[in-house]
PDB file of C-alpha atoms and ligand atoms in Angstrom:
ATOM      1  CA  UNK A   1      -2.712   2.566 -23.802  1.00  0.00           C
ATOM      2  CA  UNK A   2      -4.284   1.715 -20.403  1.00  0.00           C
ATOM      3  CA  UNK A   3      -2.325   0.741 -17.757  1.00  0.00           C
ATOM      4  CA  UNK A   4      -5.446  -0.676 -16.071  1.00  0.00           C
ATOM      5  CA  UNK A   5      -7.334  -3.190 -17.915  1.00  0.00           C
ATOM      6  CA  UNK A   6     -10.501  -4.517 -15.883  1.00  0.00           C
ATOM      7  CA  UNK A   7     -12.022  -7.896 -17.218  1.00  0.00           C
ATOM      8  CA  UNK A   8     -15.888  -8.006 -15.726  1.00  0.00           C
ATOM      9  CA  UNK A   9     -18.424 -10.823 -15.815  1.00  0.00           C
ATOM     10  CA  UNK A  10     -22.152 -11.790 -14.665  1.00  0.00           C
ATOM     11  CA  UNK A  11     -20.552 -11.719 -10.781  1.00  0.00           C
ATOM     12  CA  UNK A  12     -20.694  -7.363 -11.229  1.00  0.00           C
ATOM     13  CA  UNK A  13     -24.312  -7.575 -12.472  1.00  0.00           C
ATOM     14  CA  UNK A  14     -25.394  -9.605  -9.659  1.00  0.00           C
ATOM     15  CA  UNK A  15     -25.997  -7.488  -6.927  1.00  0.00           C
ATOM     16  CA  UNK A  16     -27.959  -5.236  -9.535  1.00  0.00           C
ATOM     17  CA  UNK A  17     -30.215  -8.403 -10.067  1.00  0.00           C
ATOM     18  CA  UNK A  18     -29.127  -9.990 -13.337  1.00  0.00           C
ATOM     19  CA  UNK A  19     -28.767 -13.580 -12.627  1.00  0.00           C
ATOM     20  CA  UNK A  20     -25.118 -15.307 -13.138  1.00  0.00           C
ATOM     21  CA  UNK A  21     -24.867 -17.923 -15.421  1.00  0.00           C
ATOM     22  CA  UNK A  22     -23.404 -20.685 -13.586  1.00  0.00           C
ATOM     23  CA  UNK A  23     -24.280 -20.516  -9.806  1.00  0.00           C
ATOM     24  CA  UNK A  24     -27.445 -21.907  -9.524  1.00  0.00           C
ATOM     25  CA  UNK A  25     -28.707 -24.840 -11.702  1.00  0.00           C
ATOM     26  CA  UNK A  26     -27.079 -24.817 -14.546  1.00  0.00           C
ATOM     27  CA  UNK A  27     -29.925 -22.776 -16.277  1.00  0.00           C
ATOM     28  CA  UNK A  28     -29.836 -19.464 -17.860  1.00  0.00           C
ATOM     29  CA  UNK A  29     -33.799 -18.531 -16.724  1.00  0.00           C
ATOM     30  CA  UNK A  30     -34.952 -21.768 -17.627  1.00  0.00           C
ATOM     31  CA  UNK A  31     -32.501 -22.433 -20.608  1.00  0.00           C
ATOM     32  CA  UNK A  32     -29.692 -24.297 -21.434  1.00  0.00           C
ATOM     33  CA  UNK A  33     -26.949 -22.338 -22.622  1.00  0.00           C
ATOM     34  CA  UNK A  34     -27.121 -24.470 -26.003  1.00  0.00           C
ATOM     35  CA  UNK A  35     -30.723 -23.325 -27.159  1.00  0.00           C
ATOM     36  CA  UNK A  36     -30.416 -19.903 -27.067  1.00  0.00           C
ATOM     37  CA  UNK A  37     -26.334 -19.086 -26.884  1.00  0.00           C
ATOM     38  CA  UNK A  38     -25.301 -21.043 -30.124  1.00  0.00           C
ATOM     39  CA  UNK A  39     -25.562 -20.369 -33.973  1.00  0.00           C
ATOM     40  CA  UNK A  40     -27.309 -24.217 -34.168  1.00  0.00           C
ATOM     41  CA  UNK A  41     -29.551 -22.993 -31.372  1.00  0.00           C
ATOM     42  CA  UNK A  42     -31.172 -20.335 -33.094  1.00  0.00           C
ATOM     43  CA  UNK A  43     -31.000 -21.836 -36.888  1.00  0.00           C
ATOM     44  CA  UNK A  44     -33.297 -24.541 -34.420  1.00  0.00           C
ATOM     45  CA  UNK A  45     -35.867 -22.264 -32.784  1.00  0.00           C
ATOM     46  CA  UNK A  46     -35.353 -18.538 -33.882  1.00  0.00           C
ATOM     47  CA  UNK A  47     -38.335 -17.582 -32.311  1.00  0.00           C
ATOM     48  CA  UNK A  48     -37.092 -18.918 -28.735  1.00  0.00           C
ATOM     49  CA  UNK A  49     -33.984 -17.469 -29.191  1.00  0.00           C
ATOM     50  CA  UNK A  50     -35.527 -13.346 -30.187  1.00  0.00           C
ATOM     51  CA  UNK A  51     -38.021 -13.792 -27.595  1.00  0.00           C
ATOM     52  CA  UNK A  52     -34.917 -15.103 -24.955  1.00  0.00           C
ATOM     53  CA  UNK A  53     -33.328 -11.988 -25.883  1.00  0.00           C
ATOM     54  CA  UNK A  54     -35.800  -9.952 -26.054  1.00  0.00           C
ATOM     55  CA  UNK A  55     -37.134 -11.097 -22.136  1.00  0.00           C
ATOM     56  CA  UNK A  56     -33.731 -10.118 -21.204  1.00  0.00           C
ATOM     57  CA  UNK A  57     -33.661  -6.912 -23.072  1.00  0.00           C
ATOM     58  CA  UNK A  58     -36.811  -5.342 -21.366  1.00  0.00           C
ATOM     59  CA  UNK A  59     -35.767  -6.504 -18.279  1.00  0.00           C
ATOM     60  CA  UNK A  60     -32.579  -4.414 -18.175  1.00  0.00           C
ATOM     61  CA  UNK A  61     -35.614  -1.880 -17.352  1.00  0.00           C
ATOM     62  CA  UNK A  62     -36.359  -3.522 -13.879  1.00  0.00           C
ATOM     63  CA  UNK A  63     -31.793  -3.165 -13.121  1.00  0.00           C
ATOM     64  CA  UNK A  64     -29.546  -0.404 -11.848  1.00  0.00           C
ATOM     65  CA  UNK A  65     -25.844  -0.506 -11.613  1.00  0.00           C
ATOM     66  CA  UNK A  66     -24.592  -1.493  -8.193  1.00  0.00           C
ATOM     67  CA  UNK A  67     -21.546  -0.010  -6.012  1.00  0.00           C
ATOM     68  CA  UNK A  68     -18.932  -2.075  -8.144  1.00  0.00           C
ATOM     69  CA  UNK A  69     -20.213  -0.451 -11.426  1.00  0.00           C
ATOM     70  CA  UNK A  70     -20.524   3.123  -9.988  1.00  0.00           C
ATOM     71  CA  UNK A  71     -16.563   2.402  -8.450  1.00  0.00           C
ATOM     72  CA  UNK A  72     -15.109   1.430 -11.902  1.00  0.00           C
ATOM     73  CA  UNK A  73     -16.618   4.632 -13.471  1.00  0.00           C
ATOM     74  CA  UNK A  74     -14.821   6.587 -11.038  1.00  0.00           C
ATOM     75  CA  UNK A  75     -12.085   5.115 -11.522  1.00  0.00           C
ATOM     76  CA  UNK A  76     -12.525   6.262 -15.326  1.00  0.00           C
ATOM     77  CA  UNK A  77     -12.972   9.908 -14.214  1.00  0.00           C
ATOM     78  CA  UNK A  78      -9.928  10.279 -12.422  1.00  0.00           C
ATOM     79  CA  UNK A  79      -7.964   8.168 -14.687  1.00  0.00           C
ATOM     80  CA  UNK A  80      -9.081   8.422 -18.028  1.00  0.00           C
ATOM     81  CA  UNK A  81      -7.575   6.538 -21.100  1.00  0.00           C
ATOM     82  CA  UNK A  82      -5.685   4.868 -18.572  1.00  0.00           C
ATOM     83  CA  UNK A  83      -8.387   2.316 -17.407  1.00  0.00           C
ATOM     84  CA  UNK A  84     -10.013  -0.232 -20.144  1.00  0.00           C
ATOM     85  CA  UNK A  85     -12.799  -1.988 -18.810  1.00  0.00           C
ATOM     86  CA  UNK A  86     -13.387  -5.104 -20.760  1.00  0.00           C
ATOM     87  CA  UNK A  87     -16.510  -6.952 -20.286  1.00  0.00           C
ATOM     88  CA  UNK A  88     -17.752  -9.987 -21.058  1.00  0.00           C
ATOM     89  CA  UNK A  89     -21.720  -8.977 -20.224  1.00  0.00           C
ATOM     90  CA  UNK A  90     -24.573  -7.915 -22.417  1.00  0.00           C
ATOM     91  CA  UNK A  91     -26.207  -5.243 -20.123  1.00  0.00           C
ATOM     92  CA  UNK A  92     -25.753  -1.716 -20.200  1.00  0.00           C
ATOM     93  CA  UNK A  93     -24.534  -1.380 -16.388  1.00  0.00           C
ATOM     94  CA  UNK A  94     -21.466  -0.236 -16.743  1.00  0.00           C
ATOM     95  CA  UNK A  95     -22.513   2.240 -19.251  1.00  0.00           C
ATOM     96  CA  UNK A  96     -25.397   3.491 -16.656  1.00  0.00           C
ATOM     97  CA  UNK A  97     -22.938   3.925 -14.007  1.00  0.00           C
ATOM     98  CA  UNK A  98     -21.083   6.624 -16.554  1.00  0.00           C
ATOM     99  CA  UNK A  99     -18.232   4.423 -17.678  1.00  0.00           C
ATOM    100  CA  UNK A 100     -17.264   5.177 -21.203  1.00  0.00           C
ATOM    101  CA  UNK A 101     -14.404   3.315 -21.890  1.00  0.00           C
ATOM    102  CA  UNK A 102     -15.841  -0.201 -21.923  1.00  0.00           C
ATOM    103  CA  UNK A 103     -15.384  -2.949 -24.487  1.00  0.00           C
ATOM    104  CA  UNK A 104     -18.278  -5.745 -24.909  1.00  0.00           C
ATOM    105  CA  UNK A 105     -16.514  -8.808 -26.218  1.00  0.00           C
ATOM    106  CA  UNK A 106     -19.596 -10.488 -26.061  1.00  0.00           C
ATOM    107  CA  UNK A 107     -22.099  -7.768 -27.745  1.00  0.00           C
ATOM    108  CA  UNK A 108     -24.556  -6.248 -26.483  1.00  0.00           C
ATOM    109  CA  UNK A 109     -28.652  -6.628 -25.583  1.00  0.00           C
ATOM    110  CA  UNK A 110     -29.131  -3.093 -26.375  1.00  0.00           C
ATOM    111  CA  UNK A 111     -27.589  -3.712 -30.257  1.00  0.00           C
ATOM    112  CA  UNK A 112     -29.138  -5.615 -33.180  1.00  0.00           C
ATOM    113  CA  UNK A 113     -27.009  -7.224 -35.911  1.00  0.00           C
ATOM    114  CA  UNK A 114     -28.056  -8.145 -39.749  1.00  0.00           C
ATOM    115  CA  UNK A 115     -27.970 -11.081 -41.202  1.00  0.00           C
ATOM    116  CA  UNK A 116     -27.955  -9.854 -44.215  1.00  0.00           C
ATOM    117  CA  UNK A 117     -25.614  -6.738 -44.461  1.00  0.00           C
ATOM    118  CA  UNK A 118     -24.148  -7.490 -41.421  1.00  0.00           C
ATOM    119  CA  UNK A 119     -24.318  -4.009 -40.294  1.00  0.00           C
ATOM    120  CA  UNK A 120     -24.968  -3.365 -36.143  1.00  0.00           C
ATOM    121  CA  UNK A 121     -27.697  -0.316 -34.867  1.00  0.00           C
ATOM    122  CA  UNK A 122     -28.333   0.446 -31.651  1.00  0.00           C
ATOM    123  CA  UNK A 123     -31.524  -1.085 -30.800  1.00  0.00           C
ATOM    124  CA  UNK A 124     -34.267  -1.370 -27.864  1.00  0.00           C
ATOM    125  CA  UNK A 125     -37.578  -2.879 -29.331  1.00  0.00           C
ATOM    126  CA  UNK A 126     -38.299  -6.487 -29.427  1.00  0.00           C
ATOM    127  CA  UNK A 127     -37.047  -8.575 -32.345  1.00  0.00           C
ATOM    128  CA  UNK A 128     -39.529 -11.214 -31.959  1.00  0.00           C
ATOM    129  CA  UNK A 129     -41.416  -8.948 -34.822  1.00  0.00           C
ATOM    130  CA  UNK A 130     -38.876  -9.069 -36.620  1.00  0.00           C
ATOM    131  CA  UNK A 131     -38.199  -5.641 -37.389  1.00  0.00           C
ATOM    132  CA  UNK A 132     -36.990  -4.071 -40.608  1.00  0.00           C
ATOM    133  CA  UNK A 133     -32.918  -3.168 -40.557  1.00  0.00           C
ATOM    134  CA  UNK A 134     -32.238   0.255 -40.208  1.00  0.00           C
ATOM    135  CA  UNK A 135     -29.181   0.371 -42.888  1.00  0.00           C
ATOM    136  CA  UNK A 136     -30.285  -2.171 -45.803  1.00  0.00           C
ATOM    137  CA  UNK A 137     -33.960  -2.897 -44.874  1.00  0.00           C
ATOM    138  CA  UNK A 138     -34.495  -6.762 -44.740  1.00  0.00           C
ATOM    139  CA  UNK A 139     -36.051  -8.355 -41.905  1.00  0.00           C
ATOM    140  CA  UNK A 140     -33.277 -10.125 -40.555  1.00  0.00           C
ATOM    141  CA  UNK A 141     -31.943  -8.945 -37.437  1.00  0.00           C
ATOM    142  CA  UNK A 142     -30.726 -11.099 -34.402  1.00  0.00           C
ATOM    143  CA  UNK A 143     -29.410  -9.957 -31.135  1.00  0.00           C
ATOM    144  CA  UNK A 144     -26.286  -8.204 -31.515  1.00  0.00           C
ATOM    145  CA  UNK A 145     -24.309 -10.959 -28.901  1.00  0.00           C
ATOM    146  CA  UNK A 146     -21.479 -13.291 -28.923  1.00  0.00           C
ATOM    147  CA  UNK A 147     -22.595 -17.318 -29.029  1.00  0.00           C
ATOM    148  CA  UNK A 148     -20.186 -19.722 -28.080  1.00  0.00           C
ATOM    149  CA  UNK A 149     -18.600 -20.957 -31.190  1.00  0.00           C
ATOM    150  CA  UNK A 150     -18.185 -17.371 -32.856  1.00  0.00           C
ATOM    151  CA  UNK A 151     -15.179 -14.947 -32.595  1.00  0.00           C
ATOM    152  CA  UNK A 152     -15.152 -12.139 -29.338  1.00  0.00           C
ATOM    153  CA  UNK A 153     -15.642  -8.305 -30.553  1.00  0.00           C
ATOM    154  CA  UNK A 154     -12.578  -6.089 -30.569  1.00  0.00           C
ATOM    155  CA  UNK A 155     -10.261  -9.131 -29.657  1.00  0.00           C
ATOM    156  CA  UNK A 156      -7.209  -7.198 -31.218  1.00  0.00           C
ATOM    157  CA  UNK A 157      -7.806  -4.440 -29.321  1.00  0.00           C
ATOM    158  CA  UNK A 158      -8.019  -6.295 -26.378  1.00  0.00           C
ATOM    159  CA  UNK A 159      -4.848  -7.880 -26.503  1.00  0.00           C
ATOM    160  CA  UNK A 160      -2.698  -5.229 -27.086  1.00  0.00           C
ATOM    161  CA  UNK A 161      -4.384  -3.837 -23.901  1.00  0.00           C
ATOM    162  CA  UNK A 162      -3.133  -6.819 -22.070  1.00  0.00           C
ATOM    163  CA  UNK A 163       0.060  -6.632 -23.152  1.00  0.00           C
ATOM    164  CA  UNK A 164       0.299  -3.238 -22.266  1.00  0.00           C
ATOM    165  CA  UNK A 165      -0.915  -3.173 -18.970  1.00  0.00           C
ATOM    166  CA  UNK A 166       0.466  -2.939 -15.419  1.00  0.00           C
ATOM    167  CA  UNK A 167      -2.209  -3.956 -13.653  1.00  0.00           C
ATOM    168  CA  UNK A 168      -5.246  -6.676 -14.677  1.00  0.00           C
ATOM    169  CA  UNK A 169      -7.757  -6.988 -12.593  1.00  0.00           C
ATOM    170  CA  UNK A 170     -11.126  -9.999 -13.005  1.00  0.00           C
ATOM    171  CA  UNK A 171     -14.250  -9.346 -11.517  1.00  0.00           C
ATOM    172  CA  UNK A 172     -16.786 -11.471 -10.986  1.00  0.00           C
ATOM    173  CA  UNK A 173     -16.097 -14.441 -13.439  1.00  0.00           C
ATOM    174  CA  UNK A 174     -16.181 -17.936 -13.152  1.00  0.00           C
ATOM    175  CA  UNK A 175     -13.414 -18.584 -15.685  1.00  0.00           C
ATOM    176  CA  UNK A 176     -14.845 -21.181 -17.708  1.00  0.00           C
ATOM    177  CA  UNK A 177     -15.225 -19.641 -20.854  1.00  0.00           C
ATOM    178  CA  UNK A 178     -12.410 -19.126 -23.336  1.00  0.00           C
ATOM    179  CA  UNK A 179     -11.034 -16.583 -24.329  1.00  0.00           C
ATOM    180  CA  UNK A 180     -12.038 -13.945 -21.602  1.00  0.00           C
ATOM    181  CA  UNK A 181     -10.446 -17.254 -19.181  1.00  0.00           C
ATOM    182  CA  UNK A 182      -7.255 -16.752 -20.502  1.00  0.00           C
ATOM    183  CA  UNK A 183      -6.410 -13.115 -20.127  1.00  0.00           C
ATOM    184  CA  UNK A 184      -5.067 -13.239 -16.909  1.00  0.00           C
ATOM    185  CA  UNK A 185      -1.714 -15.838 -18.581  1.00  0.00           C
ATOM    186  CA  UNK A 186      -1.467 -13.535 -20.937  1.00  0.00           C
ATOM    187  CA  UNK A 187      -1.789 -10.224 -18.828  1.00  0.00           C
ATOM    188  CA  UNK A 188       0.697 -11.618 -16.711  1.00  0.00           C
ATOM    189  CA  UNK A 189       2.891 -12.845 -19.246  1.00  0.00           C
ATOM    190  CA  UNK A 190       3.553  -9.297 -20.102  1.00  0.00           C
ATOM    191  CA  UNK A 191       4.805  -8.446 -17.013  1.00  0.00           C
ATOM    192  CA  UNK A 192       1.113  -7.321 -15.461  1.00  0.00           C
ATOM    193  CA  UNK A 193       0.396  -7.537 -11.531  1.00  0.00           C
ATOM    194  CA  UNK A 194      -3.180  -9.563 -11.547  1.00  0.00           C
ATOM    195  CA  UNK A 195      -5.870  -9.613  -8.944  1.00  0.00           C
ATOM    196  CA  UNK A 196      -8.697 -11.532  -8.660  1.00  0.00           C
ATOM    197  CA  UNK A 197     -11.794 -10.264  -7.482  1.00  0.00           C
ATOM    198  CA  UNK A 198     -14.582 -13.010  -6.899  1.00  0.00           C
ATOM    199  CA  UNK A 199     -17.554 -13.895  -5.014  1.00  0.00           C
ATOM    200  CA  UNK A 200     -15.780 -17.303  -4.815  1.00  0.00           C
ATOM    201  CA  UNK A 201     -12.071 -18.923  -5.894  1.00  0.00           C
ATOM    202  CA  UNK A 202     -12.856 -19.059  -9.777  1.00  0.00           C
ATOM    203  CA  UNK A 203     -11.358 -21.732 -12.234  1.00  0.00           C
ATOM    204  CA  UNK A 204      -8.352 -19.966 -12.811  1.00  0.00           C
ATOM    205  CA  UNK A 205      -7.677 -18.270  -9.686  1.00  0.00           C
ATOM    206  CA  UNK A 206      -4.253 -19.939  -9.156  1.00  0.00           C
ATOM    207  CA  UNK A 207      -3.222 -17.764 -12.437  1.00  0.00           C
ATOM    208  CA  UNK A 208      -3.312 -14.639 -10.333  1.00  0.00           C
ATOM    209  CA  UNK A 209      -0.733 -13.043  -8.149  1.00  0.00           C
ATOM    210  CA  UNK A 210      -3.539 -12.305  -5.408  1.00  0.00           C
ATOM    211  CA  UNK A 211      -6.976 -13.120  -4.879  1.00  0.00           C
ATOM    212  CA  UNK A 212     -10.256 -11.406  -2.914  1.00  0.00           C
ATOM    213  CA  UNK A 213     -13.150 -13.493  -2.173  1.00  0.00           C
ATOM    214  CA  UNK A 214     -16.231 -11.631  -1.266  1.00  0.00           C
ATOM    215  CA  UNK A 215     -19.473  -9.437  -3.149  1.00  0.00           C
ATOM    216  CA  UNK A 216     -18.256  -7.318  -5.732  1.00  0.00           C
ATOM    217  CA  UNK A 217     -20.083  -4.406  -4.517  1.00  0.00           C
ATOM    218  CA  UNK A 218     -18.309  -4.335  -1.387  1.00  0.00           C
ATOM    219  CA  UNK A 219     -14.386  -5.628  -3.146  1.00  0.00           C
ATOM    220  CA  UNK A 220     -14.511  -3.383  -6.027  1.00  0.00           C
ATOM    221  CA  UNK A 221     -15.146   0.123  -3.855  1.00  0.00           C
ATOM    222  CA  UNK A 222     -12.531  -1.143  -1.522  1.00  0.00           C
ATOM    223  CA  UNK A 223      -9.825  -1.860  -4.367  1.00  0.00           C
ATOM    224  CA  UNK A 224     -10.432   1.574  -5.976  1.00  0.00           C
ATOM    225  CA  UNK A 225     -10.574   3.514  -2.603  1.00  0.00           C
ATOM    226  CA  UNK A 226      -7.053   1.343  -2.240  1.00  0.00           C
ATOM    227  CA  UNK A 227      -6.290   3.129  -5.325  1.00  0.00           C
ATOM    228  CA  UNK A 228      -7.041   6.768  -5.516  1.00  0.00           C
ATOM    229  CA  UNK A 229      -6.415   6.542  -1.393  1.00  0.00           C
TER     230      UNK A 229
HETATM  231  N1  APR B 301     -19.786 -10.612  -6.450  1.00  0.00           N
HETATM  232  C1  APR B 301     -18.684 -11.155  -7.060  1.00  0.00           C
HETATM  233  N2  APR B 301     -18.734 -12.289  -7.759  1.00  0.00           N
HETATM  234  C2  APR B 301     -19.914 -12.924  -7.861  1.00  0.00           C
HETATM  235  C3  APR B 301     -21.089 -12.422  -7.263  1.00  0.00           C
HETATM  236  C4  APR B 301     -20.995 -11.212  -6.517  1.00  0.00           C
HETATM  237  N3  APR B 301     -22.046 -10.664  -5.912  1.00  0.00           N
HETATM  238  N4  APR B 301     -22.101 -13.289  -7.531  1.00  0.00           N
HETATM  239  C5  APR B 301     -21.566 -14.271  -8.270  1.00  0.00           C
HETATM  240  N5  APR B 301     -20.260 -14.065  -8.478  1.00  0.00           N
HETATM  241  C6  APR B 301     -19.296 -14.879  -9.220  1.00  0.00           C
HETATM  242  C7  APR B 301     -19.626 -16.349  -9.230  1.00  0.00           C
HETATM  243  O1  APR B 301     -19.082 -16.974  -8.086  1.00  0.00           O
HETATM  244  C8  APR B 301     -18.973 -16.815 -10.523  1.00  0.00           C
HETATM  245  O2  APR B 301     -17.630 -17.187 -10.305  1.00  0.00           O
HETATM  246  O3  APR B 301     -19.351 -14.472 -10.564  1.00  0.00           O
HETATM  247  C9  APR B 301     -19.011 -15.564 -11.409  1.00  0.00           C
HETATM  248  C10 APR B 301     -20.015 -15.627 -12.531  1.00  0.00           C
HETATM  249  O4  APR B 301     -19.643 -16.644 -13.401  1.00  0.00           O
HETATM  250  P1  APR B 301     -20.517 -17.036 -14.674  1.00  0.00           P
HETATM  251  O5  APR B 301     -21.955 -17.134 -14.285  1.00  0.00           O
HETATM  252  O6  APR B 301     -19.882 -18.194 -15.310  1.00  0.00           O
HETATM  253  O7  APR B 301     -20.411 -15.726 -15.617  1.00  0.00           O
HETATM  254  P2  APR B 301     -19.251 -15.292 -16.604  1.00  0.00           P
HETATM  255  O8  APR B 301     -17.923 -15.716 -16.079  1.00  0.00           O
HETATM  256  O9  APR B 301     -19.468 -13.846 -16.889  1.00  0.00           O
HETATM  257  O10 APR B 301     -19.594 -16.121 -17.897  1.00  0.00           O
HETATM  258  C11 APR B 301     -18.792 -15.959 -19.028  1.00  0.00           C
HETATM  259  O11 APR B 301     -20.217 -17.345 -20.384  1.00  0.00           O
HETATM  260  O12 APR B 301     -22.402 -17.983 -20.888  1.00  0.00           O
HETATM  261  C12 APR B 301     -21.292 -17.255 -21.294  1.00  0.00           C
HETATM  262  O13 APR B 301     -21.228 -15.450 -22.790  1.00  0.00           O
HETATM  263  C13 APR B 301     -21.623 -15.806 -21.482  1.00  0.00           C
HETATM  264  O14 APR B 301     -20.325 -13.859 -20.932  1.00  0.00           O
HETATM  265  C14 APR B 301     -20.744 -15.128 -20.469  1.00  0.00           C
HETATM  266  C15 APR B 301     -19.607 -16.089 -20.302  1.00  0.00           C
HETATM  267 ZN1   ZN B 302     -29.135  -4.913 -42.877  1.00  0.00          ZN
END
């Protein structure tokens, strides 16, 4: 079991150019969160939604992992099994930067789920065509990601990784969304030493023992140097 568990948000993707969620105007490139985040959004306007996600998708192209990704997956080769990183983002970033121990609570871009055998493939075309499904062959794929009103990926996991943990650390997340908000109270319940690690104070940063404010890709290679100094 870990004894690092790293919770990451949009704030790590930033620097690599993926836009945040809620800094700016309250749009997700051009969006609200609603149309094309929800079950009701896509029963709505499927095509909106596949194309949304398929924009994003191919634009993962255009991205590279910043210093704060590259940092956490060296982290992972000197400590192994004992760091979790736990991440509420649907790019591959981490992944690019070589970390392999990374759990996407919220899906992923590069994944396509069935509607109708509810099987998930790895995927990197665009769904807007609506492509056939690899395992039972109906055309009824959507992106392979977490709207708000659905249940997190690997939650069970996840817990038992905060309960196990000496040390939780958030990165770049604003703390507004449940349950990836709460991890810190229950990190910390167990007994975990938690650090904050934010581009601002987020919603919940009284619920950590200590607190950085600054980029990630300048807080996250200082906190590991900190570490394997
Ligand atoms: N370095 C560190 N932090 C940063 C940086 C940066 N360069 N740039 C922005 N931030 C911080 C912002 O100040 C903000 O607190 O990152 C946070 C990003 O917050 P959100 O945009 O709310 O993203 P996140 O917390 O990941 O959102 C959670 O909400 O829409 C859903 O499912 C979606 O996974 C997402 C979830
Ligand atoms: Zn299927």
């Amino acid at each position: 079991m870990a004894r690092i568990v790293v919770l990451t948000g949009a704030g790590i993707s930033a620097e690599s150019g993926v836009p945040t969620f809620r800094d700016a105007d309250g749009l997700w490139e051009g969006h609200r969160v609603e149309d094309v985040a929800t079950p009701e959004g896509f029963a709505a306007d499927p095509d909106t939604v596949l194309r949304f996600y398929d924009e994003r998708r191919a634009a993962l192209a255009a991205v590279e992992p910043n210093p704060a990704h590259h940092a956490l997956a060296e982290l992972e080769r000197v400590l192994g099994d004992d760091l979790l990183v736990v991440t509420q983002n649907i790019d591959d970033l981490h992944e690019r930067a070589g970390s392999t121990r990374v759990v996407h609570m919220h899906g992923e871009l590069l994944s396509a789920l069935c509607r109708s055998c509810e099987g998930r493939a790895p995927f990197r075309g665009a769904l807007l065509n609506r492509p056939a499904c690899p395992g039972c062959g109906s055309r009824d794929l959507r992106p392979d990601v977490v709207w708000f009103g659905e249940i997190p990926y690997r939650m069970e996991e996840i817990l038992d990784a905060l309960a196990c943990c000496e040390t939780f650390v958030s990165v770049g997340t604003s703390g507004a969304v449940y349950p990836a908000a709460g991890f810190v109270q229950q990190a910390r319940a167990h007994g975990a030493r938690t650090l904050e690690l934010n581009l601002v104070p987020s919603e919940g940063t009284h619920f950590f023992h200590e607190a950085r404010h600054g980029r990630a890709g300048d807080l996250v290679p200082a906190w590991v140097a900190g570490l394997l100094g």
